[in-house]
Each structure stands twice: as structure tokens, then as C-alpha cells.
Short mmCIF file of C-alpha atoms and ligand atoms in Angstrom, two decimals:
data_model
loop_
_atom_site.label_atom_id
_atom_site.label_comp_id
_atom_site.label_asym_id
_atom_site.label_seq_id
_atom_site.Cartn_x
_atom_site.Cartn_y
_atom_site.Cartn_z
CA UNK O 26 -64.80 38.81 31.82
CA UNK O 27 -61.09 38.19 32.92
CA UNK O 28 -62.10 34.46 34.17
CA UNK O 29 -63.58 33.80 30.67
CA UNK O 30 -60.81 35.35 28.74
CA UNK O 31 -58.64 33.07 30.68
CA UNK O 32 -60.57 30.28 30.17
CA UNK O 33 -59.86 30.98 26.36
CA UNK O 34 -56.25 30.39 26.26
CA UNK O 35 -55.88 26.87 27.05
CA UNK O 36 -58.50 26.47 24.01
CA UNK O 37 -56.47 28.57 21.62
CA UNK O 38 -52.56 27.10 22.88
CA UNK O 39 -54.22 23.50 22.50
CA UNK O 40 -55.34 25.06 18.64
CA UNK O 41 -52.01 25.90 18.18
CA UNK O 42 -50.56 23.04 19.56
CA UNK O 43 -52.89 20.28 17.14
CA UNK O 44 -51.83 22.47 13.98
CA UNK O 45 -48.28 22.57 15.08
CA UNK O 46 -48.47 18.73 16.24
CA UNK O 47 -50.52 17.77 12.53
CA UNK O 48 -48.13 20.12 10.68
CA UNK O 49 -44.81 18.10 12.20
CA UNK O 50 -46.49 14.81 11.83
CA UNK O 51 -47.39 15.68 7.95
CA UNK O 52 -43.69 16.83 7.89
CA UNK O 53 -42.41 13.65 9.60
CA UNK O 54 -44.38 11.15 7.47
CA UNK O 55 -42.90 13.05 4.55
CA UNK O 56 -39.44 13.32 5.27
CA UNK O 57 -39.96 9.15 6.11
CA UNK O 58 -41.14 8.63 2.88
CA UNK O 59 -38.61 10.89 1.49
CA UNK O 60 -36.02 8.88 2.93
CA UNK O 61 -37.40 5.30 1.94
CA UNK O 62 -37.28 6.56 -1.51
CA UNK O 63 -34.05 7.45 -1.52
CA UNK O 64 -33.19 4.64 0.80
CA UNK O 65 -34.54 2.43 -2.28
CA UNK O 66 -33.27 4.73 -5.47
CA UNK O 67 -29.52 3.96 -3.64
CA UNK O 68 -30.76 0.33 -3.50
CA UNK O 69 -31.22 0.40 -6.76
CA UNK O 70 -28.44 1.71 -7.93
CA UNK O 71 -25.41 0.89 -5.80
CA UNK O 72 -25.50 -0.05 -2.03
CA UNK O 73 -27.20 -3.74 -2.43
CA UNK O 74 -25.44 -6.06 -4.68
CA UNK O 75 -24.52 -9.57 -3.85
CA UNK O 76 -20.91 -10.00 -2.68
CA UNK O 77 -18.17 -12.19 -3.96
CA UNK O 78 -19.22 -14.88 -2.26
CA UNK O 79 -23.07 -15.16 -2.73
CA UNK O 80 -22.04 -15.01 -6.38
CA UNK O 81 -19.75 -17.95 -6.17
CA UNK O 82 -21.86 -20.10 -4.09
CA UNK O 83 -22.30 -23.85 -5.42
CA UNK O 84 -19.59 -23.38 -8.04
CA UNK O 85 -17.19 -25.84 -8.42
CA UNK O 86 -13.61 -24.03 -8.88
CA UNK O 87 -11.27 -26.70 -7.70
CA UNK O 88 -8.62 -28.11 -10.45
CA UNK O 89 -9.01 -24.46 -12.06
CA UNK O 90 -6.70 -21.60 -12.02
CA UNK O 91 -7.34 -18.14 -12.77
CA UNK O 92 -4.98 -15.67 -13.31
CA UNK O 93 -5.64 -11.93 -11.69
CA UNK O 94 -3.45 -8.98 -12.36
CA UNK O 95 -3.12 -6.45 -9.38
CA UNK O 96 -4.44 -9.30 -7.33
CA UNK O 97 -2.77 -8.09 -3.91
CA UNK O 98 -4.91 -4.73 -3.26
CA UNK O 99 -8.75 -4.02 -3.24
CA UNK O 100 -11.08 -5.85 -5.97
CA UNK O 101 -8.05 -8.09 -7.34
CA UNK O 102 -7.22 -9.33 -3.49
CA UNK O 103 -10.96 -9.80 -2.70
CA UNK O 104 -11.31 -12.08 -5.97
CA UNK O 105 -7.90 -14.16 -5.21
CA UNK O 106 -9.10 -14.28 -1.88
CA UNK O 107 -12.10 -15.81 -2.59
CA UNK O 108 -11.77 -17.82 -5.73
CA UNK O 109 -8.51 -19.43 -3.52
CA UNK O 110 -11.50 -20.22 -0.33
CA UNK O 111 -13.14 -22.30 -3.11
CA UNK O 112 -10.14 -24.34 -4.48
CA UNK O 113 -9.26 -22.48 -7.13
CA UNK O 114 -5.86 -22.23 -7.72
CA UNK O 115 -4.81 -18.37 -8.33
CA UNK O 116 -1.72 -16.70 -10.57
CA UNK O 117 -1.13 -13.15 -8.42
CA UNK O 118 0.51 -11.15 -11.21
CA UNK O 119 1.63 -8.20 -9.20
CA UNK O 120 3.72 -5.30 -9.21
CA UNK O 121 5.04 -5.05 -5.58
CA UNK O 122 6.31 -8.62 -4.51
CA UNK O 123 6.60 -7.83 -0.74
CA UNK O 124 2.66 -6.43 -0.42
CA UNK O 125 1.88 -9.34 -2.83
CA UNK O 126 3.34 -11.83 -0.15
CA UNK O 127 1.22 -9.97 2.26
CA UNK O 128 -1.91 -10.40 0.66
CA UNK O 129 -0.96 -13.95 0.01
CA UNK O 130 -0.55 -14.91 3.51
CA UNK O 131 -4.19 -13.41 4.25
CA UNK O 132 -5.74 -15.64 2.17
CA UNK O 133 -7.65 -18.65 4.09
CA UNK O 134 -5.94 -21.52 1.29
CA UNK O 135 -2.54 -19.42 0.81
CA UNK O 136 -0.66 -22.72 -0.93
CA UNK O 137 -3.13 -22.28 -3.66
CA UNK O 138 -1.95 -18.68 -3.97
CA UNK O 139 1.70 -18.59 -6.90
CA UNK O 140 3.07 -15.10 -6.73
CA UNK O 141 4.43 -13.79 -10.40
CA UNK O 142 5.97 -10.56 -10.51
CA UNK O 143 4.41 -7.90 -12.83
CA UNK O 144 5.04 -3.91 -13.63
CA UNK O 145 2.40 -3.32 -16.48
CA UNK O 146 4.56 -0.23 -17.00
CA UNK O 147 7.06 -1.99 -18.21
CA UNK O 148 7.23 -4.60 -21.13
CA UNK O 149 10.38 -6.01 -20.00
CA UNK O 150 8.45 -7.17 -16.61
CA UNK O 151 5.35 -8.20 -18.90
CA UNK O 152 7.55 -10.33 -20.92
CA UNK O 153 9.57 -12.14 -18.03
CA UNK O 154 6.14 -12.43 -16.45
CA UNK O 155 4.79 -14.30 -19.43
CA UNK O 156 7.23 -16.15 -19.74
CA UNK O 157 7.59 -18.01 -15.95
CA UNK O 158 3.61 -18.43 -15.89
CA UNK O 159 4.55 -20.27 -19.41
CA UNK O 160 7.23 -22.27 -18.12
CA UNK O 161 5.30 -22.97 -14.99
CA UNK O 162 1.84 -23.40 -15.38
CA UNK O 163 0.40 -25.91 -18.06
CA UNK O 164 -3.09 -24.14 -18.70
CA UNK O 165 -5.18 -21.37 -17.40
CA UNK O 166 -9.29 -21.63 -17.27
CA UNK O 167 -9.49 -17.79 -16.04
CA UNK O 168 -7.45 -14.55 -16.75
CA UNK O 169 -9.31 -11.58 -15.21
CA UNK O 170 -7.14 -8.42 -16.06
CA UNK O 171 -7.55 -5.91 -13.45
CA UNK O 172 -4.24 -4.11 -12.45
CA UNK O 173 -5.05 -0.21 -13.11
CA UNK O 174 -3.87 3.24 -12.04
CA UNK O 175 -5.59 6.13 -11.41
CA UNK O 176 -4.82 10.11 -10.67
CA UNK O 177 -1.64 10.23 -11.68
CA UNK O 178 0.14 12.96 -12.87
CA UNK O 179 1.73 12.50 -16.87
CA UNK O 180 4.54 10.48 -16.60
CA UNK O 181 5.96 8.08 -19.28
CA UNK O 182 6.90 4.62 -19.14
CA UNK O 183 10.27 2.83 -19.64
CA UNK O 184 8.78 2.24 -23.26
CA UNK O 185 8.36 5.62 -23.65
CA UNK O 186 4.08 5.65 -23.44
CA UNK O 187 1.90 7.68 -21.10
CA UNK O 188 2.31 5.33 -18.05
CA UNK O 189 -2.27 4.83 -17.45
CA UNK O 190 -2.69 3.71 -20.91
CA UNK O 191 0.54 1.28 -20.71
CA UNK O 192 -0.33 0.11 -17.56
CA UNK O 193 -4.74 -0.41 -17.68
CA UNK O 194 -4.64 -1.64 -21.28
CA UNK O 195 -1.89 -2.09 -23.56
CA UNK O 196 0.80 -4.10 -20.39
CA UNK O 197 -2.20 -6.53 -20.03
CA UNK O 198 -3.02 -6.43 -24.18
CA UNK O 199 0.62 -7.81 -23.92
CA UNK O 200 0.65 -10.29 -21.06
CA UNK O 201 -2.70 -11.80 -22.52
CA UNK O 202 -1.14 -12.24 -26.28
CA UNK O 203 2.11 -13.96 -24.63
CA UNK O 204 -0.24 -16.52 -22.41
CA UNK O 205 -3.05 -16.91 -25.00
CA UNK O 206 -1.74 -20.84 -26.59
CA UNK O 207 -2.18 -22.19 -22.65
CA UNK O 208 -5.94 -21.06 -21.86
CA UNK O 209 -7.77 -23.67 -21.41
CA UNK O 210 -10.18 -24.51 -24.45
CA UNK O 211 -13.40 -22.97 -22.77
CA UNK O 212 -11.29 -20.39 -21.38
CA UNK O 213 -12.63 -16.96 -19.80
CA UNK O 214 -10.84 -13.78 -20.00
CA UNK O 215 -12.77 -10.41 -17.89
CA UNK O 216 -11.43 -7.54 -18.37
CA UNK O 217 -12.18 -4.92 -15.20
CA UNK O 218 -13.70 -1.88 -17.10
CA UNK O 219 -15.45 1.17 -15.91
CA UNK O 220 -18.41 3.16 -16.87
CA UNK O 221 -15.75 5.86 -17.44
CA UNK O 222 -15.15 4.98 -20.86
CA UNK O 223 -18.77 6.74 -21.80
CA UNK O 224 -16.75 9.85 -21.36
CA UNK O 225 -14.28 9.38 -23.68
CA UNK O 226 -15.36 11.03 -27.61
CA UNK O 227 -13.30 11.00 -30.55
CA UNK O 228 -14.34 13.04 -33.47
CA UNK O 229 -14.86 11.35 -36.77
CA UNK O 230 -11.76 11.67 -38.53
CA UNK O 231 -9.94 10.56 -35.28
CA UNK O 232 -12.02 7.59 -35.01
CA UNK O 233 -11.30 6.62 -38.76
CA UNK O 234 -7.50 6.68 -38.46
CA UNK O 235 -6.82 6.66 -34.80
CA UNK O 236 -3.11 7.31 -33.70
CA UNK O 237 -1.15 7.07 -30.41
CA UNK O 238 -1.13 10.83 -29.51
CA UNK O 239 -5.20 9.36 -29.10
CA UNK O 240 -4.39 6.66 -26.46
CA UNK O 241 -0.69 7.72 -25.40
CA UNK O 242 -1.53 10.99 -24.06
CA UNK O 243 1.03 13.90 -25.16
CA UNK O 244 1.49 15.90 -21.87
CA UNK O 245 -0.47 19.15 -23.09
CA UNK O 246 -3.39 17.23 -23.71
CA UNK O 247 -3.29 15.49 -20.72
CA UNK O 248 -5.67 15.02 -17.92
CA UNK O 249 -5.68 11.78 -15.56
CA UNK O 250 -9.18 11.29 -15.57
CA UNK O 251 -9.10 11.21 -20.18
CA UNK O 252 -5.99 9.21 -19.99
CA UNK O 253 -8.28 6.67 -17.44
CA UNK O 254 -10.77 7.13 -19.81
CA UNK O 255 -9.77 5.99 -23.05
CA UNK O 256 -7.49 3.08 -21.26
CA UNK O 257 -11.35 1.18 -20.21
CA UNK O 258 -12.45 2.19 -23.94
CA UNK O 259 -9.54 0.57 -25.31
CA UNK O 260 -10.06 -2.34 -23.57
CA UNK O 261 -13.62 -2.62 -24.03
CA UNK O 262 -12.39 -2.92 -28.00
CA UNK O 263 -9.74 -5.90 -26.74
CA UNK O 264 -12.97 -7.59 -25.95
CA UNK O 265 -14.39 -7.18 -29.18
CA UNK O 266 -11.44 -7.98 -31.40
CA UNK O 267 -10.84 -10.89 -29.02
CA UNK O 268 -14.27 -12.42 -28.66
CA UNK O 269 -13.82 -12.16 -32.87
CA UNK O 270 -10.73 -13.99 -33.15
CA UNK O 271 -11.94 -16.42 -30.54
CA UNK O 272 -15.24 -17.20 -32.26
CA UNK O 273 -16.42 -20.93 -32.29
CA UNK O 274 -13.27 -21.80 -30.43
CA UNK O 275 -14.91 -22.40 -26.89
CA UNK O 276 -13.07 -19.33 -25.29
CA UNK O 277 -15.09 -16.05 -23.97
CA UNK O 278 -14.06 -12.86 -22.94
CA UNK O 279 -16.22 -9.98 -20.85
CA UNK O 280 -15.76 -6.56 -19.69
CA UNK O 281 -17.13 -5.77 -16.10
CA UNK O 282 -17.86 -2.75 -14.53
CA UNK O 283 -17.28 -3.41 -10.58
CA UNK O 284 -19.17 0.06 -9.40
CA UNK O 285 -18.39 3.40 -8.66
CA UNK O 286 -16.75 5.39 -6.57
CA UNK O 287 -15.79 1.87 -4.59
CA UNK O 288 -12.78 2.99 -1.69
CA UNK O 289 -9.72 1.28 -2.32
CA UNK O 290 -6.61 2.51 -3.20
CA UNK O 291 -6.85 3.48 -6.68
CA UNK O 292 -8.18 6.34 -5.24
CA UNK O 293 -4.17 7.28 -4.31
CA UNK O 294 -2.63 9.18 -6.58
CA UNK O 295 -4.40 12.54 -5.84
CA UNK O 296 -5.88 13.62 -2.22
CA UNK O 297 -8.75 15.18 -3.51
CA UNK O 298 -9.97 11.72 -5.23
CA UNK O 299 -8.93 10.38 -1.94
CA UNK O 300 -11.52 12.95 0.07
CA UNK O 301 -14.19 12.04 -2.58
CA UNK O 302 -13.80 8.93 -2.48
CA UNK O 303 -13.71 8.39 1.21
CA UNK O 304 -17.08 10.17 1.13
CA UNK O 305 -18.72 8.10 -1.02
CA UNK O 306 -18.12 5.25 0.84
CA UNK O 307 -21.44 5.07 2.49
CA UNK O 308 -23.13 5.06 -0.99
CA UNK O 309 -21.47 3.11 -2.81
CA UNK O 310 -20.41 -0.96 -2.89
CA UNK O 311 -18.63 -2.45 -0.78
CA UNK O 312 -14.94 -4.04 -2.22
CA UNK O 313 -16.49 -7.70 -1.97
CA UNK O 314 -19.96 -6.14 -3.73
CA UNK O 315 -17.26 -4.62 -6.67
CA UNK O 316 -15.87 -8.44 -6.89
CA UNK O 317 -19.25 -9.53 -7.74
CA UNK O 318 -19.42 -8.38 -11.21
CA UNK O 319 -16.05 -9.54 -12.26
CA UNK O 320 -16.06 -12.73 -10.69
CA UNK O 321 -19.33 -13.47 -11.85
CA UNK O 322 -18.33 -13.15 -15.66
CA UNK O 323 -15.54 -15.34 -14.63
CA UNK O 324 -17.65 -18.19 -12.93
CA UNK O 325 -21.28 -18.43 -13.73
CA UNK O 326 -22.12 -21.12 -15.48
CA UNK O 327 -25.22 -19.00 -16.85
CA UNK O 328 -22.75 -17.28 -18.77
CA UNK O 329 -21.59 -20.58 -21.05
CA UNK O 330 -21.41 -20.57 -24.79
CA UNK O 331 -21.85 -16.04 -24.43
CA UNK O 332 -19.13 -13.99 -25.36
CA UNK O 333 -18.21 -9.87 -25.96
CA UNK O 334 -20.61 -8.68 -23.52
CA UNK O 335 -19.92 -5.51 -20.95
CA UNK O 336 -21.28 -6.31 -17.37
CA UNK O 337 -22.34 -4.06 -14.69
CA UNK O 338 -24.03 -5.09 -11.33
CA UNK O 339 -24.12 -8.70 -12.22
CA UNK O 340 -26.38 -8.11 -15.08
CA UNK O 341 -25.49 -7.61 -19.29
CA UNK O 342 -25.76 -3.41 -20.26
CA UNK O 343 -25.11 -1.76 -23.23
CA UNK O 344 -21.79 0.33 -23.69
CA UNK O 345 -20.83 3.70 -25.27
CA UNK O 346 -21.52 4.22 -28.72
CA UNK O 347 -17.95 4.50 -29.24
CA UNK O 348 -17.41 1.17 -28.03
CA UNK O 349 -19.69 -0.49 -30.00
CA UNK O 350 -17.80 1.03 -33.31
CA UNK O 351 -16.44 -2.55 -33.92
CA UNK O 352 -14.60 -1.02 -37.09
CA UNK O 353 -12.87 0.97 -34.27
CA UNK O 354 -12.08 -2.43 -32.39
CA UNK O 355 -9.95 -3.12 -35.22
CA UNK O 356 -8.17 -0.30 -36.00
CA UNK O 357 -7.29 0.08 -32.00
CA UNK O 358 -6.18 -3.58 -32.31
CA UNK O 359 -3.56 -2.80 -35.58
CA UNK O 360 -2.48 0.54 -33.33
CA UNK O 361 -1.75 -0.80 -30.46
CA UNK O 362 0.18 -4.08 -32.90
CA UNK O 363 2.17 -1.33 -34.12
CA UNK O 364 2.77 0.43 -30.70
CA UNK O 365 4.27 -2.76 -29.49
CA UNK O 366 6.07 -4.06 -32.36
CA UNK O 367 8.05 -1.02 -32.63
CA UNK O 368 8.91 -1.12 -28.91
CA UNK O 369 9.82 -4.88 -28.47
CA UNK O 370 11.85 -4.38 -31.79
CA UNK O 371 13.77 -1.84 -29.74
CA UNK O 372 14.43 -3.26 -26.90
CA UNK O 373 15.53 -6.83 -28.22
CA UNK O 374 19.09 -5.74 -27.82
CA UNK O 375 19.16 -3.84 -24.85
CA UNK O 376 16.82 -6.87 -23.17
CA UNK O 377 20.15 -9.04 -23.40
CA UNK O 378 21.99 -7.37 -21.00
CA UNK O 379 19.14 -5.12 -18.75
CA UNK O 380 16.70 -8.25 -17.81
CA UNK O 381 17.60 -9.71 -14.87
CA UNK O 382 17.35 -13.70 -14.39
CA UNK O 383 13.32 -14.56 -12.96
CA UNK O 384 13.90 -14.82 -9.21
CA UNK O 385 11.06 -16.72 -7.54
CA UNK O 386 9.03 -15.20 -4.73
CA UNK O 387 10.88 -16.15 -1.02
CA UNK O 388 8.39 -17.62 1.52
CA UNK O 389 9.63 -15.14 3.75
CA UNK O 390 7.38 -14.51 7.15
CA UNK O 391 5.01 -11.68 7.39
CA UNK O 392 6.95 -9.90 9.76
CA UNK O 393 9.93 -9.55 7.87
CA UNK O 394 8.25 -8.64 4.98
CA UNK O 395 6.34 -5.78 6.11
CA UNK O 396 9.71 -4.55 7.63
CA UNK O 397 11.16 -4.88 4.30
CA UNK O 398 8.21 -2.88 2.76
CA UNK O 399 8.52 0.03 5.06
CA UNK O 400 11.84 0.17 4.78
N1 NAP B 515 -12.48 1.48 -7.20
C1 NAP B 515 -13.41 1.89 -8.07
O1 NAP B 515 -14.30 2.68 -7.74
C2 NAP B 515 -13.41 1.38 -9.47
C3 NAP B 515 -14.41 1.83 -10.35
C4 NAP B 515 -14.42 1.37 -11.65
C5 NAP B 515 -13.46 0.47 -12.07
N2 NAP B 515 -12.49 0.05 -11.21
C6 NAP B 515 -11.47 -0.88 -11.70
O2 NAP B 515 -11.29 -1.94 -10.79
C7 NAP B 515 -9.96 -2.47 -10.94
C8 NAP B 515 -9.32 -2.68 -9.59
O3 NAP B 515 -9.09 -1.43 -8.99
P1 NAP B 515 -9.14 -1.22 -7.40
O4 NAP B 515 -10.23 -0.25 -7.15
O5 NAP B 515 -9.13 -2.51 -6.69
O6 NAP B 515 -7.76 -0.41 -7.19
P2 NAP B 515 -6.43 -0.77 -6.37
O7 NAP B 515 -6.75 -1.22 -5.01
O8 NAP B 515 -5.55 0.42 -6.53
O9 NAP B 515 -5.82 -2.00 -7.19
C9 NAP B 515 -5.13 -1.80 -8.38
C10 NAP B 515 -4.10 -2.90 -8.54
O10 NAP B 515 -3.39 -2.65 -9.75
C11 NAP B 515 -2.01 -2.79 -9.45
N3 NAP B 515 -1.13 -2.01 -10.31
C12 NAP B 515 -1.03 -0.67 -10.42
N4 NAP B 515 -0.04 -0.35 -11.23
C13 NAP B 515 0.55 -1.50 -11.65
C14 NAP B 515 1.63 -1.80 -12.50
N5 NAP B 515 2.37 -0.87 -13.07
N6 NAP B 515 1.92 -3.10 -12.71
C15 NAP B 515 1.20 -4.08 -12.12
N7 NAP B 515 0.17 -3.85 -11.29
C16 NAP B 515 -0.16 -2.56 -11.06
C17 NAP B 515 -1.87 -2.28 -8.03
O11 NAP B 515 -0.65 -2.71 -7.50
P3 NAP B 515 0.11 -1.86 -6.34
O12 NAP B 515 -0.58 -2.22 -5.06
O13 NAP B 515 1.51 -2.31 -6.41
O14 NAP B 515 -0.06 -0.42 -6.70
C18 NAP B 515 -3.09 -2.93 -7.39
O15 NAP B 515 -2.82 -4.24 -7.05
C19 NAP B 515 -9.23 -1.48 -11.84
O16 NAP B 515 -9.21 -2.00 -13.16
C20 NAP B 515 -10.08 -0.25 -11.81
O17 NAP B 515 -9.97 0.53 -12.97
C21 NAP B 515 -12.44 0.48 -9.91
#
């Protein structure tokens, strides 16, 4: 009796065993296939993109220049840094001249790098910008306008506008307008959007008569995130109302979306952006994959003879219904006319005696430059 009982149990743990090892292997081969489906949903949608430089492969870029705003941190440095590796010659319009000089110096072809100083927040700077790349440079074939802040808290400019709006759309509406009679005649301008401006929605009678408590946040109605907002919608409409004034005249503009969530420093302003970001860096692109889009609506030769269309992972996609409203695109346009006529009509006299004389970049070593900068 007790020698067949015993007999039994090896029978019955080897049962268990086969159930527990089927039930694990079912549960293996479905968490496997669990993953490869996600693994190819973040495919999809983010992690694989081509970089800067697939994109740019077999394009001829030398005897061009291309002008890039914020061009010495994240997706403006990796586009200088690559469109100057292919012999283009690139404008770096940027705020900070010593981290400019930096990023300069990093580049592989850095004597095809030409530093211009640049604070979007202020039009004085935008002006005096304009105006060396004027005096200086005889034509432009690319302008791609990517300088942005993010997170910050409501501040306002010099020129007395919420300092996001001033500085993602209506600094670079400027600097564009001032530049516009030396682009080239095939000329292409990209402006760096985001899929942020889907957020942004305006009621009716807003959208009929818009005004700049809309775009200009007042401080009660502020939040970074709707002031970041409605600066990509605006410029969004800049492509419309420019692609419209620039019809049959060779010259094409494009918004481009470079992808979410993509760790650089725009991230900044606010730790808690700066946590969120930092863990999405394993999902989303990489800072050459977020150069792709923009440089590729800059480049590709596919894209000759198109005009007014939003980009987003290298491929054309629809925007907001809000920025579509090309009624909108024109009323934006005549506000933000009127936001900077009134301010440049102010400052004329004061300009006189506050602009200082253009100083030129020093070719000063990296060394001494980065003990400038931290001092
Ligand atoms: N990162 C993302 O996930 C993401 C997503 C969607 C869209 N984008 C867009 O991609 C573009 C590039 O952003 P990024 O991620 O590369 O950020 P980033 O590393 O912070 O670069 C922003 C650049 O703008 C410059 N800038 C800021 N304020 C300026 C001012 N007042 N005057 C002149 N230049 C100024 C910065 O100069 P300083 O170094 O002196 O501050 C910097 O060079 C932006 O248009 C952004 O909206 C980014």
C-alpha cells in the first residue's frame, strides 16, 4: 500500500510540474508577443526614424547657405552640424554668443559655420541681426526657424509681449520679413512646429476678430504649455500666409514637427518637464532622428515645386482644424503687422541711443570661452 502510494507522487509532482511548465511557456510566448507588439507599435510611432544624415545622403548642399535660428543647442546644432559636414554654408542666429562659439567649434567644417547674434525676445537684437546677415551675406537658399522656449514662467519681453510667443513666433515673423528680398529665388523657409498646436481652441468669435490678449498671454490666463501652444499655431498660419504671398514665385515654406518628447534642453525651464522628459528618452527619437523632419523639408529634392505643407516623421500630415482656417492665417498675419508696427514705431527713438554698434563674434579658443560662460 505505502510502496504504491509512494510510487504515486513522482506521477502527480511530474502532473504538476507539465501544467506549471505549459502554463509558463503559454505565459512566456505571450508576454514575447506582447512585447514584439509593442516593440513594433513604438516602431511605428517614434523610436525608428531615419537620422539627419540618412536623410541628407546624396544631396548636393555645397555653394548653399541656410540660415538656422537657435542653431547652437539640440535639433538646431544637430542640423548646422550636419548641413556644415555636407558643404553647406550655415548662418547660426543665436542668442548666447559664447555657447554659440562652442557649438561652432564642434562642428567637423567649423569655417563654414558665421555666428550672428540673436535674442528673439528682443526686436532690437532681431533688427541688428537682420541687418549684419543683410550687409554680409548676398543670398540665402534655406532659413529653417527653430529657436523656441519652453516652461517658462510669464514674463514679458523688452517690447512689452509675453516672452514664448515673442520669442517661437513673432522674433522670427520679424527676422524672416527683414531677410525676405535676399532668399534665393527657389528659396525654402521650415518652420520647427509641434503637434502641440492641436491643443490650442479658440471659440468662434475669438477666431473671427482675434486680438493679442489671444497670442500675448495676459498673466491670469497664463499657462506655459497654452502660451507654447498657440506660438506653433501661429506659426503654422506664417506658413500659410507666406506660401500665399510666395505663390508662383519659386520660394516654399513648410512646417515640421521633429517628434515628441525628444531630450534636449527645451525641456529646462521647469524640473518636472525635465523628469518627464528624461524618462521618455528611451521612447522617443533621438536629437539626430528630430533633425530628420526639418532638414528634410529643407533638402529633398522630392519636395520641389510643393509648398504650405506641415511635416511629421518625414512624411506630409494633416494639421488642426484651426490651422487650416486660412481666413485665420490672415487675420493672425494683420495682428501680429499691428503688434509690430506699434512696437518698432516706439522704439525708433529710443533705438538711437540704446543699440549698441554690431560687434562681430571673436575667434576666441574653446577654453577661454567656456571660462567666460561659467563665469
Ligand atoms: N524637444 C522636443 O521634444 C520638441 C518637440 C516638438 C517641437 N520641438 C521644437 O524643436 C525646436 C528646437 O528645440 P530643441 O528641442 O532643440 O530645444 P533647445 O535645445 O532648447 O533649443 C532651443 C534653441 O532656441 C534658442 N533660444 C531660446 N530662446 C531664444 C531667444 N530669446 N533668442 C534666440 N534664441 C533662443 C536656444 O538658445 P539658448 O541655448 O541660448 O537658450 C536654443 O538654441 C523648437 O522649435 C521646439 O519647439 C521640440
Amino acid at each position: 500500500m505505502l510502496r504504491l502510494y509512494f510510487n504515486r507522487i513522482p506521477h502527480k509532482l511530474n502532473r504538476v510540474n507539465n501544467v506549471f511548465l505549459s502554463t509558463t511557456a503559454k505565459k512566456g510566448i505571450l508576454f514575447k508577443n506582447y512585447l514584439s507588439a509593442v516593440g513594433s507599435r513604438f516602431d511605428f510611432i517614434t523610436i525608428h526614424g531615419p537620422t539627419v544624415d540618412e536623410v541628407t545622403k546624396d544631396i548636393d548642399l555645397s555653394n548653399k547657405t541656410c540660415l538656422i535660428t537657435g542653431a547652437n543647442s539640440g535639433i538646431g546644432f544637430e542640423m548646422a552640424k550636419c548641413l556644415s559636414s555636407r558643404e553647406c554654408s550655415v548662418l547660426m542666429a543665436c542668442r548666447n554668443p559664447y555657447a554659440a562659439n562652442i557649438a561652432k567649434n564642434a562642428c567637423e567644417n567649423s569655417h563654414l559655420l558665421k555666428l550672428y547674434e540673436l535674442n528673439l525676445a528682443s526686436l532690437r537684437s532681431v533688427k541688428k541681426c537682420s541687418d549684419e546677415i543683410l550687409k554680409e551675406q548676398p543670398k540665402i537658399d534655406m532659413v529653417i526657424l527653430n529657436a523656441a522656449v519652453f516652461g517658462l514662467p510669464w514674463t514679458l519681453t523688452e517690447d512689452s509681449l509675453e516672452t514664448t510667443f515673442q520669442v517661437n513666433y513673432l522674433g522670427q515673423y520679424v527676422l524672416l520679413t527683414n531677410i525676405e528680398h535676399i532668399l534665393a529665388p527657389d528659396a525654402r523657409v521650415v518652420i520647427v512646429s509641434s503637434e502641440s498646436h492641436r491643443h490650442v481652441s479658440w471659440d468662434f468669435n475669438h477666431q473671427l476678430t482675434p486680438t493679442e490678449a489671444m497670442v500675448s498671454l495676459p498673466e491670469q490666463e497664463y499657462t506655459s504649455i497654452r502660451a507654447y501652444n498657440i506660438s506653433k499655431l501661429c506659426g503654422i498660419h506664417f506658413m500659410h500666409y507666406l506660401s500665399y504671398r510666395w505663390v508662383n514665385s519659386g520660394k516654399s515654406v513648410f512646417c515640421a514637427h521633429p517628434g515628441s518628447f525628444v531630450k534636449t534642453r527645451l525641456c529646462r525651464n521647469w524640473w518636472p518637464y525635465e523628469l518627464l522628459y528624461t524618462s521618455m528618452k528611451p521612447f522617443s527619437k533621438s536629437i539626430s532622428q528630430a533633425a530628420a523632419t526639418p532638414i528634410f523639408c529643407a533638402t529633398s529634392p522630392e519636395l520641389q515645386g510643393l509648398s504650405d505643407i506641415y511635416f511629421k516623421d518625414c512624411k506630409r500630415c494633416e494639421v488642426s482644424d484651426l490651422a487650416q482656417d486660412l481666413h485665420l492665417s490672415f487675420r493672425i498675419y494683420d495682428l501680429t503687422k499691428t503688434l509690430v508696427r506699434d512696437r518698432v514705431a516706439s522704439s525708433t527713438d529710443a533705438d538711437a541711443v540704446r543699440v549698441k554698434p554690431a560687434v562681430a563674434f571673436p575667434d576666441v579658443d574653446e577654453a577661454t570661452l567656456v571660462a567666460n560662460y561659467s563665469g
